[in-house]
Coordinates of C-alpha atoms in Angstrom, one line a residue:
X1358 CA 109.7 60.3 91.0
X1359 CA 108.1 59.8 94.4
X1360 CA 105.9 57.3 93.3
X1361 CA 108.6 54.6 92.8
X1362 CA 108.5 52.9 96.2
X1363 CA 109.9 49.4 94.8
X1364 CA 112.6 49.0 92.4
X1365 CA 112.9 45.8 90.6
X1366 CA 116.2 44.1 89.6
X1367 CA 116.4 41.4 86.9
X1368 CA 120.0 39.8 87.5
X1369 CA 121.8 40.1 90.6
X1370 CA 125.6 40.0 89.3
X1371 CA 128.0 43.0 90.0
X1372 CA 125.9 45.7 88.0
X1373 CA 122.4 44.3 89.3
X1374 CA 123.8 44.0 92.9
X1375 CA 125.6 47.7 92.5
X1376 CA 121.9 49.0 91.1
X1377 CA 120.2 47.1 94.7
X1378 CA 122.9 49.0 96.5
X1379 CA 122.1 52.4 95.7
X1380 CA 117.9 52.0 95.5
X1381 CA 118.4 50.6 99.3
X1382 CA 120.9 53.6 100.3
X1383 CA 118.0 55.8 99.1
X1384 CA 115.0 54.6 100.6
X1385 CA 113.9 52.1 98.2
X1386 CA 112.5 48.6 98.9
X1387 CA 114.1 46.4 96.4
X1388 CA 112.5 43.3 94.6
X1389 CA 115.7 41.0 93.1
X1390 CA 115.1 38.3 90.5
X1391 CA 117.5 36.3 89.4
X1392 CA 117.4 32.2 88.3
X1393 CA 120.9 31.3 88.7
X1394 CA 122.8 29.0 91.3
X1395 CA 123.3 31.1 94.8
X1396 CA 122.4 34.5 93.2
X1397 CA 121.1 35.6 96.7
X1398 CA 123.9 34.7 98.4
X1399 CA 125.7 37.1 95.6
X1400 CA 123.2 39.8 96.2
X1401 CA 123.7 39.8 100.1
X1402 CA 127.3 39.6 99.7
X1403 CA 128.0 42.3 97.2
X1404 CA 125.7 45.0 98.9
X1405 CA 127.8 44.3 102.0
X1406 CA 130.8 45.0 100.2
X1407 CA 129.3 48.3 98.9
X1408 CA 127.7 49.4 101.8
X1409 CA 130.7 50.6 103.7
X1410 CA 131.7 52.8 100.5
X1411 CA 128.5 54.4 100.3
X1412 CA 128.6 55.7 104.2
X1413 CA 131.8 56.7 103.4
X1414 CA 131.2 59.0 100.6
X1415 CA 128.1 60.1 102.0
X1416 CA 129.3 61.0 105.4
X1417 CA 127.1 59.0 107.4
X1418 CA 125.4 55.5 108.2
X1419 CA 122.7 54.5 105.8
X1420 CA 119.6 52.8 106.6
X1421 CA 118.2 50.1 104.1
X1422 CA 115.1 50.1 101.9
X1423 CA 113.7 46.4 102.5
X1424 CA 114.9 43.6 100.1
X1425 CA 113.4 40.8 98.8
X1426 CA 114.7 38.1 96.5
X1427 CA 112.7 36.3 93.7
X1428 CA 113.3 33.1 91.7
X1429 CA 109.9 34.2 89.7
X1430 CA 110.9 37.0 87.1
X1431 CA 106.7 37.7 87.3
X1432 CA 106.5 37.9 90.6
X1433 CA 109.6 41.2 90.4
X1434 CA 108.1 42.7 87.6
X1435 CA 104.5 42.7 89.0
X1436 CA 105.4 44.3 92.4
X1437 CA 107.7 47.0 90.9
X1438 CA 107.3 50.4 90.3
X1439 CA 110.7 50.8 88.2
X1440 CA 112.6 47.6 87.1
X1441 CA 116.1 47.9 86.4
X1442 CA 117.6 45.0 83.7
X1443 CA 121.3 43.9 84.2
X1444 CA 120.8 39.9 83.1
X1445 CA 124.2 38.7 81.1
X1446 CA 125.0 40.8 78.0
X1447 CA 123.4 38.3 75.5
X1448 CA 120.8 39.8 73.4
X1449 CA 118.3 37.0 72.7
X1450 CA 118.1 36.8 76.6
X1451 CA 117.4 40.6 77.2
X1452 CA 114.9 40.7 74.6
X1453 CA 113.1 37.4 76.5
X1454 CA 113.5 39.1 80.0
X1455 CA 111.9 42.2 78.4
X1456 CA 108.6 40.8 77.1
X1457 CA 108.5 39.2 80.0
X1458 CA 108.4 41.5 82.2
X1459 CA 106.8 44.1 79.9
X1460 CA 103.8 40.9 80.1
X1461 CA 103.9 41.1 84.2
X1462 CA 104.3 44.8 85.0
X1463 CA 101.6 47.3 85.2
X1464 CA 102.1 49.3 81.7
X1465 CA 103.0 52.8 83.2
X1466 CA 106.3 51.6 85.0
X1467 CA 109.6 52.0 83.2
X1468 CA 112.0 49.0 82.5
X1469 CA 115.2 50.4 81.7
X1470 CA 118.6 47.9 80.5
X1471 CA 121.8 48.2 82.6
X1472 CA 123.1 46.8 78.4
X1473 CA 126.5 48.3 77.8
X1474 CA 125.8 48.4 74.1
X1475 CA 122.6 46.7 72.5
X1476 CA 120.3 49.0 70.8
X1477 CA 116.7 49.7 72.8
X1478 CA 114.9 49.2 70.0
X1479 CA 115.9 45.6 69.7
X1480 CA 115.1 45.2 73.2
X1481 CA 111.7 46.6 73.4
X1482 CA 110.7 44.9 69.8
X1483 CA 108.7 42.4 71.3
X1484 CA 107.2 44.7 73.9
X1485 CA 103.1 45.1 74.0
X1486 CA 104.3 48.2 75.8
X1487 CA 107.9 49.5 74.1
X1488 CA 107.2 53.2 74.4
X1489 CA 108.5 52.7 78.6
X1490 CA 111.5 50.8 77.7
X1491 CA 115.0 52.3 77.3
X1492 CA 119.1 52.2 78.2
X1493 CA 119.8 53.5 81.1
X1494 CA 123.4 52.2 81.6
X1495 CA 125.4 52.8 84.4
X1496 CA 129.3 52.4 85.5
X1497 CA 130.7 50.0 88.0
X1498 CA 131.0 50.0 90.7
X1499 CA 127.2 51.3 90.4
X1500 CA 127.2 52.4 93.7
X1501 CA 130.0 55.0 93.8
X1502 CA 130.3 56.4 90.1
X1503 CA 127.3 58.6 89.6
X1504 CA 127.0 58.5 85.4
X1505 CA 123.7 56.7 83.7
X1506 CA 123.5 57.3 79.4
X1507 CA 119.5 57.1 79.3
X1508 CA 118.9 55.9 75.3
X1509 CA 115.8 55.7 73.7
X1510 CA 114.5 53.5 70.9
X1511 CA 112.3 54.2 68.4
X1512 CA 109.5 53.6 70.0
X1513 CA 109.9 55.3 73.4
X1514 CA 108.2 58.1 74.5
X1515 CA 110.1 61.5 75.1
X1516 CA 107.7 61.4 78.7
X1517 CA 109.7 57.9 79.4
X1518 CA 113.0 59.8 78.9
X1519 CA 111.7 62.7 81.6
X1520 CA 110.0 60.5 84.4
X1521 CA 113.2 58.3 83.7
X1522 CA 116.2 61.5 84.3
X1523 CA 113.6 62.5 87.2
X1524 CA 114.3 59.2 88.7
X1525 CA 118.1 58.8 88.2
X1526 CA 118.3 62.4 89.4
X1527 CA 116.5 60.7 92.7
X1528 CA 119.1 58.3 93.2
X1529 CA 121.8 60.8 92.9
X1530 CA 122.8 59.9 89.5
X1531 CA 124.4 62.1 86.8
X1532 CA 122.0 61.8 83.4
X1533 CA 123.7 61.8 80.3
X1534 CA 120.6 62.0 78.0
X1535 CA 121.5 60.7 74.6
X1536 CA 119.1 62.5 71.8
X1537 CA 119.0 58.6 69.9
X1538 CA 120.2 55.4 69.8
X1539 CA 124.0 54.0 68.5
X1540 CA 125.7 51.1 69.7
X1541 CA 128.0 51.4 72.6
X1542 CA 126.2 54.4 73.3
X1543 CA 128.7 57.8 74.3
X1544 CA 131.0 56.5 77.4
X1545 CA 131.5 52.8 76.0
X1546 CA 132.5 53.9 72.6
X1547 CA 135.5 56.3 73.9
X1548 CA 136.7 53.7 76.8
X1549 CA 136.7 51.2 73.2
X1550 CA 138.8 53.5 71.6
X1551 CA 141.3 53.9 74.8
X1552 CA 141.1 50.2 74.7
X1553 CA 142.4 49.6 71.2
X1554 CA 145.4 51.8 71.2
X1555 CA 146.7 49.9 74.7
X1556 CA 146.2 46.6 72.5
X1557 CA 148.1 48.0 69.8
X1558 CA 151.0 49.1 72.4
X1559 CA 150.9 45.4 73.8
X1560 CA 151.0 43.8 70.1
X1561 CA 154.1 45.8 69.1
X1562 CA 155.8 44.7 72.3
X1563 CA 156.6 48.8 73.2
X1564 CA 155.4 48.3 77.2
X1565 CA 154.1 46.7 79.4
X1566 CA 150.4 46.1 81.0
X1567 CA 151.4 47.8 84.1
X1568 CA 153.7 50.7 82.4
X1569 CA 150.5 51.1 80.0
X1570 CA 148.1 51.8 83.0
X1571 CA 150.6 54.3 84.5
X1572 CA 150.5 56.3 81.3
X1573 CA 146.9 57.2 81.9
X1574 CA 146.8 56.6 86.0
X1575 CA 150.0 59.3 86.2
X1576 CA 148.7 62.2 83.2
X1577 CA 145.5 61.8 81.6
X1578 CA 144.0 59.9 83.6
X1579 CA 144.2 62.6 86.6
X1580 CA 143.2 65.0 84.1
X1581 CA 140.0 63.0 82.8
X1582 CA 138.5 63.0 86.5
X1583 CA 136.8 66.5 85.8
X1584 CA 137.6 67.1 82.5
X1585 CA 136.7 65.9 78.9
X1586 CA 138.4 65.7 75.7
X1587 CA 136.6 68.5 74.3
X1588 CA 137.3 71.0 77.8
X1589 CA 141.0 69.9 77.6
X1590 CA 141.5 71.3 74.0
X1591 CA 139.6 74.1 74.6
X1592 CA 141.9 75.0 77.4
X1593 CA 144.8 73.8 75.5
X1594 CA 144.0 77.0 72.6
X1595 CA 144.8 79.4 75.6
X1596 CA 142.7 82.4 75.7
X1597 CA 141.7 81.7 72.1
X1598 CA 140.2 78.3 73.3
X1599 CA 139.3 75.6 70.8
X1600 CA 139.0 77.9 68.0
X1601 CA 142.7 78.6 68.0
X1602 CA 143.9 75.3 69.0
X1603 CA 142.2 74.5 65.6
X1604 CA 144.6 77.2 64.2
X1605 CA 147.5 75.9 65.4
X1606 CA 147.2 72.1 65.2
X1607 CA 146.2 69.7 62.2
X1608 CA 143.4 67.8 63.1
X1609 CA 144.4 64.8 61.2
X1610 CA 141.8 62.0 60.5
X1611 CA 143.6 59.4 60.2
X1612 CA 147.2 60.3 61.8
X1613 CA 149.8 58.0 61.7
X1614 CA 150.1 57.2 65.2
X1615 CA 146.9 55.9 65.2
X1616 CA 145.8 52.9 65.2
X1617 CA 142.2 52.9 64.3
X1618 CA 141.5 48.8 64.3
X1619 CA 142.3 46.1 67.2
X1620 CA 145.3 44.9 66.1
X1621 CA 145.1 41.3 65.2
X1622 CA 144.2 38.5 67.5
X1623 CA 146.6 35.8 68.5
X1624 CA 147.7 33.6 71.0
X1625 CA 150.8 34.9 72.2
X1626 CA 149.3 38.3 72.3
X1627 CA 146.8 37.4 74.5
X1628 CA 149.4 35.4 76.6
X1629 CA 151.7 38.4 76.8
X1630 CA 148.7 40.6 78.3
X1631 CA 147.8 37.6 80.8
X1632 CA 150.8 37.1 81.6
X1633 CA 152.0 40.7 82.4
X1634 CA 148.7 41.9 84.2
X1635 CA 149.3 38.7 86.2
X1636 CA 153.0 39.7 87.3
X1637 CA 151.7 43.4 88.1
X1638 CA 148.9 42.7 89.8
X1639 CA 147.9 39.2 90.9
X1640 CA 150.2 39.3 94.1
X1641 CA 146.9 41.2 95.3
X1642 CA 143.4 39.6 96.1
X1643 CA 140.9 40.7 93.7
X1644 CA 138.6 41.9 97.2
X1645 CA 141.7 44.2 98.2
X1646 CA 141.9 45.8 94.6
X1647 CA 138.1 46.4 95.2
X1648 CA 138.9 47.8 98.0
X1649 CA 141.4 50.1 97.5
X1650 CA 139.5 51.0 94.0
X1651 CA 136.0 52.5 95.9
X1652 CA 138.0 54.2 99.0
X1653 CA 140.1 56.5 95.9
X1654 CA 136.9 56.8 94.2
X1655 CA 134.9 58.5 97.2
X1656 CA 138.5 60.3 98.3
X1657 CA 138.1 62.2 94.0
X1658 CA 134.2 62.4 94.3
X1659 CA 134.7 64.6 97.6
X1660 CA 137.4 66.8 96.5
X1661 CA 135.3 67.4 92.7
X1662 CA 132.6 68.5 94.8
X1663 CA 134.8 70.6 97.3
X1664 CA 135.6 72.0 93.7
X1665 CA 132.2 72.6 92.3
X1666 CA 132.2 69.9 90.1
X1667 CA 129.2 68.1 90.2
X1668 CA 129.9 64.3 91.7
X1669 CA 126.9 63.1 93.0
X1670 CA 128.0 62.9 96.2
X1671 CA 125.2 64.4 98.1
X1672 CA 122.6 62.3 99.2
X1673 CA 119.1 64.1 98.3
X1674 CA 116.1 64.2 100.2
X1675 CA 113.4 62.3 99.5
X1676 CA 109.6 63.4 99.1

C-alpha cells in the first residue's frame, strides 16, 4: 500500500510505541495520539529502546519517518492514511476511540485494533464507516516479532482485509488472516491454554515459576520457534505423518492430565507465583531482561531465515 504515507497511532504505551517503531524503521511519518500524563516522553523513550534492535536484525542503520505527537485524537485521525488503535484493553474506551476517529478520518483509510481479544464487530458498531475497521493484533515487542492476526467483523469488507495484508506485508509483517471473528482470536487463545496448565502446576505446589519456564525455554519452547503443534505431530507419525500418529495415539478429549479450567483463585496462590517469579528473576532490572529478550529474538529470527523459514527479517523496498 504505497499510498499510506502517515500512519496514525491512538495510545502510545508498549504496543502503540512498538507499532511507531516499525512504521518509522519503514519510511513512515508517524502521527501519535495519546491523552495521558507524559505519554510523549513514553513514545520517545520506548522507540529508543527499540531502535537499536531493529538495526540489529536488519543489518544496518535505519533512518526515521518523521513523528509527531498529538493530544487531539481528531487532529491523528484526520492527517492519517492508516491508523493503528492500541488504547488500554477496555472495551467501552475502544468503541469511543473508534467512532471517533471513524468521525475524523477520511472514509477510505483503515483503522485497525492492536485488541488482544475484543470482537471487531463490537468495535466498529458505532462506526458511520465499519466496513474499514478490523483486528489486526500484533506481538510484543512489535518491533521484532513479525506476526499480525487481521480479524474481520461483520461488517467489514473482504477489500479492507486485502489492502490491510498488503500493508502489513509492507511493514514486513507475517499475516495471519483469520476467515471470522472469535475471541482471543488464534495466537492468544493457545498462549491461554499454555497459561492455565502452568497455573495448575503452581496451585498443586509440583514446581516452581522458574523450573516451570525451563520446561518450555529447554524442549518445546526451542521446538515452537519454527514449528506448530500441528507440524510437530505430523512429524511425530514418522513417514506416515499425522495420519498414523492418529493410529497409534488416543486423542483423548478430555485426558486426565489436563486441566481444562484455571484452577481456583486465591491468595496464597497468587503469593506463591509473586513470590517465586520474584526470587528467579527480580535480582535483574526489568530494562536488562528487555534487553537480553530482543538481542535472542533477532539472534532466532536470523538463523529461521538462514533456514528458510520465513521471519520477517528482511527489510522490503518501498515504492
Amino acid at each position: 500500500m504505497s499510498t499510506v504515507k502517515t500512519a496514525g497511532i491512538c495510545g502510545v504505551g508498549l504496543i502503540g510505541s512498538g507499532w511507531a517503531a516499525r512504521f518509522l524503521a519503514h519510511g513512515l511519518d508517524v502521527v501519535a495520539y495519546d491523552p495521558g500524563d507524559g505519554a510523549e516522553e513514553q513514545l520517545y523513550r520506548h522507540i529508543d529502546t527499540a531502535w537499536p534492535s531493529m538495526e540489529s536484525l536488519h543489518g544496518r542503520p535505519l533512518e526515521r519517518g518523521k513523528l509527531s505527537f498529538t493530544r487531539d485524537i481528531a487532529e491523528m485521525a484526520a492527517a492519517a492514511d492508516w491508523i493503528q488503535e492500541a488504547a488500554p484493553e477496555r472495551e467501552d474506551l475502544k468503541i469511543s476511540a473508534f467512532t471517533q476517529m471513524d468521525a475524523a478520518s477520511r472514509p477510505d483509510v483503515i483503522i485497525a485494533s492492536s485488541s488482544s481479544g475484543f470482537l471487531p464487530s463490537r468495535l466498529q458498531s458505532e462506526c458511520k464507516h465499519p466496513e474499514r475497521v478490523i483486528i489486526g493484533h500484533p506481538f510484543n515487542p512489535v518491533y521484532i516479532l513479525p506476526l499480525v492476526e487481521t480479524v474481520p467483523g461483520d461488517k467489514t469488507t473482504p477489500e479492507t482485509l486485502d489492502r490491510a495484508g498488503a500493508f502489513y506485508r509492507s511493514v514486513n509483517m507475517k499475516v495471519l488472516r483469520l476467515k471470522k471473528e472469535i475471541d482471543g482470536y488464534v495466537c492468544d487463545r493457545l498462549q491461554e491454554a499454555m497459561w492455565r496448565e502452568a497455573l495448575h502446576v503452581m496451585a498443586k505446589d509440583v514446581a516452581s515459576a522458574e523450573e516451570v519456564d525451563d520446561s518450555i525455554i529447554y524442549s518445546a519452547g526451542l521446538r515452537l520457534a519454527f514449528m506448530g503443534p500441528f507440524q510437530t505431530f505430523h512429524l511425530a507419525g514418522g513417514e506416515g505423518g499425522i495420519r498414523h500418529f492418529f493410529d497409534q495415539f488416543s486423542i483423548e478429549l478430555n485426558p486426565p492430565w489436563t486441566d481444562l479450567q484455571f484452577p481456583p483463585w486465591s491468595d496464597a496462590l497468587e503469593n506463591r507465583i509473586i513470590d517465586s517469579c520474584e526470587e528467579a528473576y527480580s535480582g535483574t532490572p526489568v530494562a536488562e531482561w528487555e534487553a537480553k529478550r530482543n538481542a535472542v529474538l533477532v539472534d532466532m529470527m536470523k538463523v529461521l531465515e538462514k533456514h528458510g523459514i520465513g521471519a520477517g527479517t528482511a527489510m522490503p523496498k518501498r515504492s
